[in-house]
XYZ file of C-alpha atoms in Angstrom:
279
model
C 127.451 127.776 87.886
C 127.922 124.050 87.154
C 130.855 123.545 84.815
C 128.954 121.227 82.481
C 126.597 123.985 81.325
C 129.082 126.868 81.288
C 129.543 126.795 77.478
C 125.785 126.760 76.962
C 124.972 129.600 79.334
C 127.709 131.762 77.807
C 126.401 131.086 74.298
C 122.842 131.875 75.347
C 123.904 135.104 77.046
C 125.733 136.184 73.894
C 122.977 135.220 71.444
C 120.594 137.727 69.902
C 117.159 136.328 68.953
C 116.774 136.104 65.193
C 120.520 136.148 64.505
C 121.531 133.059 62.568
C 125.271 133.307 63.187
C 124.644 133.109 66.923
C 122.648 129.907 66.509
C 125.627 127.950 65.217
C 127.468 128.734 68.433
C 124.448 127.893 70.576
C 124.041 124.499 68.903
C 127.717 123.688 69.383
C 127.542 124.730 73.035
C 124.331 122.765 73.545
C 125.941 119.663 72.126
C 129.045 120.085 74.278
C 127.113 120.751 77.484
C 124.740 117.830 77.030
C 127.623 115.451 76.340
C 129.494 116.669 79.416
C 126.384 116.365 81.569
C 125.843 112.784 80.461
C 129.458 111.874 81.109
C 129.544 113.406 84.571
C 125.997 113.229 85.869
C 124.245 110.562 83.842
C 120.584 110.521 82.892
C 119.296 112.567 85.811
C 121.586 115.498 85.015
C 120.760 115.170 81.315
C 117.034 115.447 82.022
C 117.619 118.378 84.343
C 119.431 120.357 81.661
C 116.893 119.410 79.009
C 114.069 120.624 81.220
C 115.870 123.845 82.057
C 117.260 124.896 78.672
C 115.666 122.973 75.797
C 112.767 125.377 75.312
C 115.083 128.395 75.191
C 117.438 126.795 72.685
C 114.563 125.685 70.455
C 113.140 129.204 70.619
C 116.410 130.750 69.477
C 116.776 128.372 66.541
C 113.136 128.828 65.553
C 113.401 132.615 65.690
C 116.520 132.575 63.529
C 114.874 130.269 61.000
C 111.675 132.306 60.721
C 112.624 135.945 61.267
C 111.892 136.746 57.596
C 109.753 133.840 56.494
C 111.102 130.310 56.734
C 114.773 130.165 55.820
C 115.047 126.564 54.692
C 118.633 127.029 53.560
C 119.653 127.986 57.089
C 117.858 124.971 58.530
C 119.502 122.699 56.002
C 122.905 124.054 57.011
C 122.131 123.189 60.629
C 120.979 119.706 59.693
C 124.017 119.079 57.526
C 126.123 119.847 60.596
C 123.977 117.658 62.866
C 122.300 114.948 60.742
C 119.721 112.487 62.083
C 120.260 108.868 62.954
C 124.006 109.024 63.548
C 124.167 109.180 67.340
C 127.267 111.373 67.549
C 125.581 114.622 68.668
C 122.718 115.882 70.865
C 121.138 118.498 68.606
C 118.288 116.472 67.106
C 115.969 117.307 70.010
C 116.293 120.941 68.943
C 116.409 120.651 65.168
C 113.636 118.079 64.734
C 111.335 120.351 66.720
C 112.038 123.379 64.542
C 111.852 121.455 61.270
C 108.527 119.954 62.374
C 107.130 123.408 63.130
C 108.227 124.691 59.740
C 106.738 121.707 57.914
C 103.377 122.371 59.582
C 103.581 126.114 58.939
C 104.413 125.606 55.290
C 101.606 123.157 54.641
C 99.018 125.448 56.223
C 100.247 128.728 54.751
C 101.575 127.729 51.343
C 100.534 124.174 50.566
C 102.160 120.788 50.919
C 104.018 121.080 47.619
C 106.127 123.894 49.091
C 107.621 121.674 51.795
C 111.189 120.815 50.726
C 111.747 117.135 50.043
C 114.807 117.077 52.281
C 112.832 118.359 55.282
C 110.468 115.384 55.153
C 113.363 113.022 54.505
C 115.115 114.461 57.549
C 112.122 113.664 59.755
C 112.056 110.059 58.544
C 115.717 109.726 59.452
C 115.212 110.600 63.120
C 115.312 107.562 65.408
C 114.542 106.986 69.067
C 117.852 105.229 69.724
C 120.169 107.745 68.072
C 118.264 111.032 68.417
C 116.196 110.615 71.573
C 112.541 110.711 72.504
C 112.052 114.470 72.127
C 113.293 114.417 68.536
C 111.431 111.212 67.719
C 108.115 112.660 68.906
C 108.590 115.792 66.804
C 109.528 113.754 63.738
C 105.995 112.372 63.502
C 105.122 115.723 61.886
C 106.225 113.879 58.754
C 102.495 113.180 58.502
C 101.838 116.794 57.503
C 103.585 115.968 54.249
C 100.690 113.774 53.141
C 99.901 114.512 49.500
C 103.425 115.761 48.769
C 104.248 115.380 45.060
C 107.620 113.705 45.708
C 107.512 112.091 49.165
C 105.194 109.098 49.602
C 104.084 109.686 53.163
C 101.359 107.038 53.260
C 103.394 104.331 51.536
C 106.372 104.913 53.807
C 104.159 104.856 56.886
C 102.638 101.506 55.971
C 106.044 100.089 55.088
C 107.517 101.155 58.427
C 104.620 99.547 60.295
C 104.947 96.340 58.316
C 108.646 96.235 59.179
C 107.948 96.431 62.898
C 108.068 100.174 63.541
C 104.408 100.554 64.419
C 105.037 103.110 67.168
C 106.480 105.519 64.604
C 103.547 104.980 62.265
C 101.063 105.629 65.067
C 102.491 109.095 65.593
C 102.525 109.794 61.870
C 98.898 108.651 61.578
C 97.919 111.264 64.148
C 99.613 114.042 62.190
C 98.230 112.802 58.863
C 94.743 112.993 60.351
C 95.333 116.548 61.565
C 96.485 117.541 58.081
C 93.933 115.564 56.047
C 91.311 113.553 57.962
C 90.218 111.643 54.874
C 93.800 110.566 54.212
C 94.074 109.565 57.862
C 91.131 107.199 57.524
C 92.631 105.834 54.327
C 95.930 105.184 56.099
C 94.115 103.446 58.948
C 92.358 101.204 56.439
C 95.630 100.230 54.790
C 97.191 99.435 58.145
C 94.272 97.299 59.300
C 94.221 95.396 56.023
C 97.924 94.595 56.111
C 98.703 91.068 57.345
C 102.054 92.328 58.624
C 100.610 94.962 60.971
C 99.931 93.686 64.488
C 97.986 96.441 66.251
C 94.446 97.560 65.530
C 92.574 99.566 68.177
C 95.770 101.262 69.339
C 95.772 103.181 66.064
C 92.386 104.622 66.966
C 93.901 106.207 70.065
C 96.146 108.239 67.798
C 93.226 109.415 65.687
C 91.231 110.867 68.568
C 93.105 114.166 68.970
C 92.266 115.531 65.498
C 88.587 114.915 66.231
C 88.851 117.064 69.367
C 91.417 119.804 68.661
C 93.071 121.592 65.760
C 96.759 121.002 66.493
C 98.887 118.183 67.908
C 100.734 118.339 71.229
C 104.094 117.878 69.496
C 106.406 119.543 68.594
C 106.904 120.743 72.165
C 107.015 124.305 73.462
C 104.979 125.635 70.559
C 101.540 127.226 70.473
C 100.619 127.013 66.782
C 97.140 128.403 67.361
C 98.727 131.783 68.139
C 100.271 132.084 64.677
C 98.354 129.770 62.336
C 94.770 130.070 61.152
C 93.723 126.451 60.872
C 90.836 124.201 61.805
C 90.535 120.471 61.384
C 87.371 119.880 59.391
C 85.942 116.383 59.536
C 82.822 115.948 57.388
C 80.179 113.484 58.503
C 81.005 111.158 55.631
C 84.631 110.899 56.786
C 83.520 110.095 60.318
C 81.154 107.477 58.937
C 83.892 106.063 56.737
C 86.054 105.648 59.830
C 83.334 103.624 61.556
C 82.884 101.545 58.411
C 86.592 100.732 58.204
C 86.771 99.847 61.876
C 83.597 97.789 61.762
C 84.642 95.819 58.715
C 88.250 95.158 59.734
C 88.227 94.650 63.511
C 86.498 91.829 65.353
C 83.068 93.139 66.417
C 83.376 91.527 69.835
C 86.572 93.507 70.449
C 84.843 96.680 69.341
C 81.973 96.159 71.754
C 84.304 95.262 74.609
C 86.460 98.382 74.188
C 83.644 100.767 73.267
C 83.790 102.634 76.589
C 87.505 103.329 76.166
C 87.251 105.286 72.912
C 85.535 108.462 71.783
C 84.356 106.722 68.618
C 81.119 104.749 68.666
C 82.696 101.320 68.349
C 79.500 99.547 69.339
C 77.674 101.107 66.398
C 80.604 100.259 64.131
C 80.307 96.635 65.228
C 76.521 96.507 64.931
C 76.181 98.265 61.578
C 79.372 97.324 59.776
C 80.762 94.353 61.667
C 81.479 91.056 59.993
C 80.975 87.585 61.397
C 83.972 86.299 59.419
C 86.627 87.346 61.966
C 88.552 84.637 63.780
């Protein structure tokens, strides 16, 4: 057995699924093993261990957090030990995934108002540079908090895009549209109207999935359709509103040119709603 993963494999062997006390040891061992792998083997060894063990570690944490409903207090304890955006640990790839799952579960089963404020705030604190790509992708589940009574998901998404973090907002837009298609179209409209937002058609790419399936691809290693009863429902008027927004706010010549690359009828959007006032 390679020495870099010895602490992790021992912790996994000793862990019992659903036992929270075991998870603390697994997270500590995960952090230690990943750090050692990076120091000794670099990025290739890091990716090897992630591919081999990440799913199992996520599964253990998820099982411990949900064995009797969602234990938010337990998750908060884990996050307090390994906070986002600090860059001094390797546990965000695990914790962001589990928090994202629980945010989605809670919205669907209980309503958005039951999502703890801190859980959504945690997701906004995850960064690519400090927490890694796996965590960053999962953190876009922040979008499932749209309509939350305390957390301004749409306002924060627009603000992040206007401040140059459009990639983050694109992922959030996808999740917002899964959770509330009408709100997704509204967010798209705000983004396209903002003079500080650069992209336009790229945002449409992130809205296609909710028009074709009921759940997003992230968080990883999760099959939500096996445990959640949920369907994305997109009324005709919402679909038409999307075409109206796109037609009115994007150059019609661009829409016609890229029509074949999108599932949406951009040519009709240009013909029926397009303006001749674009530069």
